[in-house]
C-alpha cells in the first residue's frame, strides 16, 4: 500500500512551479530531489551542507518547528539567507504541511 501523500509546491531557480505529490514522513528535500529538481543535498540530509537551502512561503513558516541549533549553525554559513530560509532536509512532510510552497535558494 502506498503511503499517504501531501502536496509540495517547489519553485525552481528559473521561477517555474512544480506541483509534487510527496510521501508523508519524507523530508521536503527528498520529495523535491525525487521529483528531479536540482537540489544538491550534498550531505544526504544530515544537516551538514546547506545545499538543500530553500525559502519557505510565509503561510507555512509558522507551521514548522523552530530550526534546531544544528540547522541554525548551517544556515549561518549559507549564502543569501532570508528570514524564511530553512534547510529542506529538516522539514518533514506532514498532513498539516499539505500544499507547502518552497523556493530553491540560489546555487553557489
Ligand atoms: S541535505 Fe545537507 S543540510 Fe540538508
CSV table of N, CA and C and ligand atoms in Angstrom, one decimal:
chain,number,residue,atom,x,y,z
A,1,UNK,N,0.8,-1.2,0.0
A,1,UNK,CA,0.0,0.0,0.0
A,1,UNK,C,0.9,1.2,0.0
A,2,UNK,N,0.5,2.2,-0.9
A,2,UNK,CA,1.3,3.4,-0.9
A,2,UNK,C,1.1,4.2,0.3
A,3,UNK,N,2.1,4.9,0.8
A,3,UNK,CA,1.9,5.8,1.9
A,3,UNK,C,1.1,7.0,1.6
A,4,UNK,N,0.6,7.7,2.6
A,4,UNK,CA,-0.2,8.9,2.4
A,4,UNK,C,0.7,10.0,1.8
A,5,UNK,N,0.1,10.8,1.0
A,5,UNK,CA,0.9,11.9,0.4
A,5,UNK,C,0.4,13.3,0.7
A,6,UNK,N,1.2,14.2,0.5
A,6,UNK,CA,0.8,15.6,0.7
A,6,UNK,C,1.5,16.4,-0.5
A,7,UNK,N,0.9,17.5,-0.8
A,7,UNK,CA,1.4,18.3,-1.9
A,7,UNK,C,2.6,19.2,-1.5
A,8,UNK,N,3.6,19.3,-2.3
A,8,UNK,CA,4.7,20.2,-2.2
A,8,UNK,C,4.7,21.0,-3.5
A,9,UNK,N,4.7,22.3,-3.3
A,9,UNK,CA,4.9,23.2,-4.5
A,9,UNK,C,6.3,23.7,-4.4
A,10,UNK,N,7.1,23.3,-5.4
A,10,UNK,CA,8.5,23.7,-5.4
A,10,UNK,C,8.8,24.7,-6.6
A,11,UNK,N,9.4,25.8,-6.3
A,11,UNK,CA,9.7,26.8,-7.3
A,11,UNK,C,11.2,26.7,-7.6
A,12,UNK,N,11.5,26.3,-8.9
A,12,UNK,CA,12.9,26.1,-9.2
A,12,UNK,C,13.6,27.5,-9.4
A,13,UNK,N,14.9,27.4,-9.8
A,13,UNK,CA,15.7,28.7,-9.9
A,13,UNK,C,15.3,29.5,-11.1
A,14,UNK,N,14.5,28.9,-12.0
A,14,UNK,CA,14.0,29.7,-13.2
A,14,UNK,C,12.6,30.3,-12.9
A,15,UNK,N,12.1,30.0,-11.7
A,15,UNK,CA,10.8,30.6,-11.3
A,15,UNK,C,9.7,29.7,-11.7
A,16,UNK,N,10.0,28.5,-12.2
A,16,UNK,CA,9.0,27.5,-12.6
A,16,UNK,C,8.4,26.7,-11.4
A,17,UNK,N,7.1,26.7,-11.4
A,17,UNK,CA,6.5,26.0,-10.3
A,17,UNK,C,6.3,24.5,-10.6
A,18,UNK,N,6.6,23.6,-9.6
A,18,UNK,CA,6.4,22.2,-9.8
A,18,UNK,C,5.5,21.7,-8.6
A,19,UNK,N,4.4,21.1,-9.0
A,19,UNK,CA,3.5,20.5,-8.0
A,19,UNK,C,3.8,19.1,-7.8
A,20,UNK,N,4.3,18.7,-6.6
A,20,UNK,CA,4.8,17.4,-6.4
A,20,UNK,C,3.9,16.7,-5.3
A,21,UNK,N,3.6,15.4,-5.6
A,21,UNK,CA,2.9,14.6,-4.5
A,21,UNK,C,4.0,13.9,-3.7
A,22,UNK,N,4.1,14.3,-2.5
A,22,UNK,CA,5.2,13.7,-1.7
A,22,UNK,C,4.7,12.8,-0.6
A,23,UNK,N,5.5,11.8,-0.3
A,23,UNK,CA,5.1,10.9,0.7
A,23,UNK,C,5.3,11.5,2.1
A,24,UNK,N,4.2,11.4,2.9
A,24,UNK,CA,4.3,11.9,4.3
A,24,UNK,C,5.3,11.2,5.1
A,25,UNK,N,6.1,11.9,5.8
A,25,UNK,CA,7.2,11.3,6.6
A,25,UNK,C,8.6,11.5,5.9
A,26,UNK,N,8.5,11.8,4.6
A,26,UNK,CA,9.8,12.1,3.9
A,26,UNK,C,10.1,13.6,4.2
A,27,UNK,N,11.4,13.9,4.0
A,27,UNK,CA,11.7,15.3,4.1
A,27,UNK,C,11.4,16.0,2.8
A,28,UNK,N,11.2,17.3,2.9
A,28,UNK,CA,10.9,18.1,1.7
A,28,UNK,C,12.0,18.0,0.7
A,29,UNK,N,13.3,17.9,1.2
A,29,UNK,CA,14.4,17.8,0.4
A,29,UNK,C,14.3,16.5,-0.5
A,30,UNK,N,13.9,15.4,0.2
A,30,UNK,CA,13.8,14.1,-0.5
A,30,UNK,C,12.7,14.1,-1.6
A,31,UNK,N,11.6,14.8,-1.2
A,31,UNK,CA,10.5,14.9,-2.2
A,31,UNK,C,10.9,15.7,-3.4
A,32,UNK,N,11.6,16.8,-3.2
A,32,UNK,CA,12.0,17.7,-4.3
A,32,UNK,C,13.0,17.0,-5.1
A,33,UNK,N,14.0,16.3,-4.5
A,33,UNK,CA,15.0,15.6,-5.2
A,33,UNK,C,14.5,14.5,-6.0
A,34,UNK,N,13.6,13.7,-5.4
A,34,UNK,CA,13.0,12.6,-6.1
A,34,UNK,C,12.2,13.0,-7.4
A,35,UNK,N,11.7,14.2,-7.3
A,35,UNK,CA,10.9,14.7,-8.5
A,35,UNK,C,11.9,15.2,-9.6
A,36,UNK,N,13.2,15.2,-9.3
A,36,UNK,CA,14.2,15.5,-10.3
A,36,UNK,C,14.6,17.0,-10.4
A,37,UNK,N,14.2,17.7,-9.3
A,37,UNK,CA,14.6,19.1,-9.3
A,37,UNK,C,16.1,19.2,-8.8
A,38,UNK,N,16.7,20.3,-9.3
A,38,UNK,CA,18.2,20.4,-9.0
A,38,UNK,C,18.5,20.9,-7.6
A,39,UNK,N,18.3,20.0,-6.6
A,39,UNK,CA,18.6,20.3,-5.2
A,39,UNK,C,19.8,19.4,-4.9
A,40,UNK,N,20.9,20.0,-4.5
A,40,UNK,CA,22.1,19.2,-4.4
A,40,UNK,C,22.1,18.2,-3.2
A,41,UNK,N,21.7,18.8,-2.1
A,41,UNK,CA,21.7,18.0,-0.8
A,41,UNK,C,22.9,17.1,-0.7
A,42,UNK,N,24.1,17.7,-0.7
A,42,UNK,CA,25.3,17.0,-0.7
A,42,UNK,C,25.5,16.1,0.4
A,43,UNK,N,25.0,16.5,1.6
A,43,UNK,CA,25.2,15.6,2.8
A,43,UNK,C,24.2,14.5,2.9
A,44,UNK,N,23.2,14.5,2.0
A,44,UNK,CA,22.2,13.5,2.1
A,44,UNK,C,21.2,13.6,3.2
A,45,UNK,N,21.1,14.8,3.7
A,45,UNK,CA,20.0,15.1,4.7
A,45,UNK,C,20.5,15.1,6.1
A,46,UNK,N,21.8,15.2,6.3
A,46,UNK,CA,22.4,15.1,7.7
A,46,UNK,C,22.5,16.5,8.3
A,47,UNK,N,22.0,17.5,7.7
A,47,UNK,CA,22.1,18.9,8.2
A,47,UNK,C,23.5,19.3,8.3
A,48,UNK,N,24.3,19.0,7.3
A,48,UNK,CA,25.7,19.3,7.3
A,48,UNK,C,26.2,20.0,6.1
A,49,UNK,N,25.4,20.5,5.2
A,49,UNK,CA,25.9,21.0,4.0
A,49,UNK,C,25.2,22.3,3.5
A,50,UNK,N,24.0,22.5,3.9
A,50,UNK,CA,23.2,23.7,3.5
A,50,UNK,C,22.9,23.8,2.0
A,51,UNK,N,23.2,22.8,1.2
A,51,UNK,CA,22.9,22.8,-0.2
A,51,UNK,C,21.4,22.4,-0.5
A,52,UNK,N,20.6,22.2,0.6
A,52,UNK,CA,19.2,22.0,0.4
A,52,UNK,C,18.4,23.2,0.9
A,53,UNK,N,19.1,24.3,0.9
A,53,UNK,CA,18.5,25.6,1.4
A,53,UNK,C,17.3,26.0,0.5
A,54,UNK,N,16.2,26.3,1.2
A,54,UNK,CA,15.0,26.8,0.5
A,54,UNK,C,14.4,28.0,1.2
A,55,UNK,N,13.6,28.7,0.5
A,55,UNK,CA,12.8,29.8,1.2
A,55,UNK,C,11.4,29.2,1.3
A,56,UNK,N,10.9,29.3,2.5
A,56,UNK,CA,9.5,28.7,2.8
A,56,UNK,C,8.5,29.8,2.7
A,57,UNK,N,7.4,29.5,2.0
A,57,UNK,CA,6.3,30.5,1.9
A,57,UNK,C,5.8,30.9,3.3
A,58,UNK,N,5.6,32.2,3.5
A,58,UNK,CA,5.3,32.7,4.9
A,58,UNK,C,4.1,32.0,5.5
A,59,UNK,N,3.1,31.6,4.7
A,59,UNK,CA,1.9,30.9,5.2
A,59,UNK,C,2.3,29.6,6.0
A,60,UNK,N,3.4,29.0,5.6
A,60,UNK,CA,3.7,27.7,6.1
A,60,UNK,C,4.8,27.8,7.2
A,61,UNK,N,5.5,29.0,7.2
A,61,UNK,CA,6.6,29.1,8.1
A,61,UNK,C,6.2,28.9,9.5
A,62,UNK,N,5.1,29.4,9.9
A,62,UNK,CA,4.6,29.3,11.3
A,62,UNK,C,4.3,27.9,11.7
A,63,UNK,N,4.0,27.0,10.7
A,63,UNK,CA,3.6,25.6,11.0
A,63,UNK,C,4.8,24.7,11.2
A,64,UNK,N,6.0,25.3,10.9
A,64,UNK,CA,7.2,24.4,11.1
A,64,UNK,C,7.8,24.5,12.5
A,65,UNK,N,8.4,23.5,12.9
A,65,UNK,CA,9.1,23.5,14.2
A,65,UNK,C,10.2,24.5,14.0
A,66,UNK,N,10.6,25.1,15.1
A,66,UNK,CA,11.8,26.0,15.1
A,66,UNK,C,13.0,25.2,14.6
A,67,UNK,N,13.9,25.9,13.9
A,67,UNK,CA,15.1,25.2,13.5
A,67,UNK,C,15.9,24.8,14.7
A,68,UNK,N,16.5,23.6,14.7
A,68,UNK,CA,17.3,23.2,15.9
A,68,UNK,C,18.7,23.9,15.7
A,69,UNK,N,19.5,23.8,16.8
A,69,UNK,CA,20.8,24.5,16.7
A,69,UNK,C,21.7,24.1,15.6
A,70,UNK,N,21.7,22.8,15.2
A,70,UNK,CA,22.5,22.4,14.0
A,70,UNK,C,22.0,23.1,12.8
A,71,UNK,N,20.7,23.2,12.6
A,71,UNK,CA,20.2,23.8,11.4
A,71,UNK,C,20.6,25.3,11.4
A,72,UNK,N,20.4,26.0,12.5
A,72,UNK,CA,20.8,27.4,12.6
A,72,UNK,C,22.3,27.6,12.3
A,73,UNK,N,23.1,26.7,12.7
A,73,UNK,CA,24.5,26.8,12.5
A,73,UNK,C,24.8,26.7,11.0
A,74,UNK,N,24.2,25.8,10.3
A,74,UNK,CA,24.4,25.6,8.9
A,74,UNK,C,23.9,26.8,8.2
A,75,UNK,N,22.7,27.3,8.6
A,75,UNK,CA,22.1,28.5,7.9
A,75,UNK,C,23.0,29.7,8.1
A,76,UNK,N,23.7,29.8,9.2
A,76,UNK,CA,24.6,30.9,9.4
A,76,UNK,C,25.7,31.0,8.4
A,77,UNK,N,26.0,29.8,7.9
A,77,UNK,CA,27.1,29.7,6.9
A,77,UNK,C,26.6,29.7,5.4
A,78,UNK,N,25.3,29.7,5.3
A,78,UNK,CA,24.7,29.6,3.9
A,78,UNK,C,24.7,31.0,3.3
A,79,UNK,N,24.6,31.1,2.0
A,79,UNK,CA,24.5,32.3,1.3
A,79,UNK,C,23.1,32.8,1.1
A,80,UNK,N,22.9,34.1,0.9
A,80,UNK,CA,21.5,34.6,0.5
A,80,UNK,C,20.5,34.2,1.5
A,81,UNK,N,20.8,34.2,2.8
A,81,UNK,CA,19.9,33.7,3.8
A,81,UNK,C,18.8,34.8,4.0
A,82,UNK,N,17.6,34.4,4.1
A,82,UNK,CA,16.5,35.3,4.4
A,82,UNK,C,15.8,34.9,5.7
A,83,UNK,N,14.8,35.7,6.1
A,83,UNK,CA,14.1,35.3,7.3
A,83,UNK,C,13.3,34.0,7.2
A,84,UNK,N,13.0,33.7,5.9
A,84,UNK,CA,12.2,32.4,5.7
A,84,UNK,C,13.1,31.3,5.2
A,85,UNK,N,14.4,31.4,5.4
A,85,UNK,CA,15.3,30.4,4.9
A,85,UNK,C,15.2,29.2,5.9
A,86,UNK,N,15.2,28.0,5.3
A,86,UNK,CA,15.3,26.7,6.0
A,86,UNK,C,16.0,25.7,5.2
A,87,UNK,N,16.5,24.7,5.9
A,87,UNK,CA,17.1,23.6,5.2
A,87,UNK,C,16.0,22.5,5.0
A,88,UNK,N,15.8,22.2,3.7
A,88,UNK,CA,14.6,21.4,3.4
A,88,UNK,C,14.7,20.0,3.9
A,89,UNK,N,16.0,19.5,4.2
A,89,UNK,CA,16.1,18.1,4.7
A,89,UNK,C,15.6,18.1,6.2
A,90,UNK,N,15.4,19.2,6.8
A,90,UNK,CA,15.0,19.2,8.2
A,90,UNK,C,13.5,19.5,8.3
A,91,UNK,N,12.8,19.6,7.1
A,91,UNK,CA,11.3,19.8,7.1
A,91,UNK,C,10.7,18.5,6.8
A,92,UNK,N,10.0,17.9,7.7
A,92,UNK,CA,9.4,16.6,7.5
A,92,UNK,C,7.9,16.8,7.0
A,93,UNK,N,7.6,16.2,5.8
A,93,UNK,CA,6.3,16.4,5.3
A,93,UNK,C,5.2,15.8,6.2
A,94,UNK,N,4.2,16.5,6.4
A,94,UNK,CA,3.1,16.0,7.2
A,94,UNK,C,1.8,16.5,6.6
A,95,UNK,N,0.7,15.9,7.1
A,95,UNK,CA,-0.6,16.3,6.5
A,95,UNK,C,-0.8,17.8,6.7
A,96,UNK,N,-0.4,18.3,7.8
A,96,UNK,CA,-0.5,19.7,8.1
A,96,UNK,C,0.2,20.6,7.1
A,97,UNK,N,1.3,20.1,6.6
A,97,UNK,CA,2.0,20.9,5.6
A,97,UNK,C,1.6,20.7,4.2
A,98,UNK,N,0.5,20.0,4.0
A,98,UNK,CA,0.0,19.8,2.6
A,98,UNK,C,-0.1,21.1,1.9
A,99,UNK,N,0.5,21.2,0.7
A,99,UNK,CA,0.5,22.4,-0.1
A,99,UNK,C,1.7,23.4,0.2
A,100,UNK,N,2.6,22.9,1.0
A,100,UNK,CA,3.7,23.8,1.4
A,100,UNK,C,4.5,24.3,0.1
A,101,UNK,N,4.8,25.6,0.1
A,101,UNK,CA,5.4,26.1,-1.1
A,101,UNK,C,6.9,26.5,-0.7
A,102,UNK,N,7.8,26.0,-1.4
A,102,UNK,CA,9.2,26.3,-1.2
A,102,UNK,C,9.9,26.8,-2.4
A,103,UNK,N,10.8,27.7,-2.3
A,103,UNK,CA,11.6,28.2,-3.5
A,103,UNK,C,13.0,27.8,-3.3
A,104,UNK,N,13.6,27.2,-4.2
A,104,UNK,CA,15.0,26.8,-4.1
A,104,UNK,C,15.9,28.0,-4.0
A,105,UNK,N,16.8,28.0,-3.1
A,105,UNK,CA,17.8,29.1,-2.9
A,105,UNK,C,18.8,29.0,-4.1
A,106,UNK,N,19.4,30.2,-4.4
A,106,UNK,CA,20.4,30.1,-5.5
A,106,UNK,C,21.6,29.2,-5.2
A,107,UNK,N,22.2,28.7,-6.2
A,107,UNK,CA,23.3,27.7,-6.0
A,107,UNK,C,24.6,28.5,-6.1
A,108,UNK,N,25.6,28.0,-5.3
A,108,UNK,CA,26.9,28.7,-5.4
A,108,UNK,C,28.0,27.8,-5.7
B,1,LIG,S1,20.9,18.0,2.7
B,1,LIG,FE1,22.7,18.7,3.6
B,1,LIG,S2,21.9,20.1,5.1
B,1,LIG,FE2,20.2,19.4,4.1
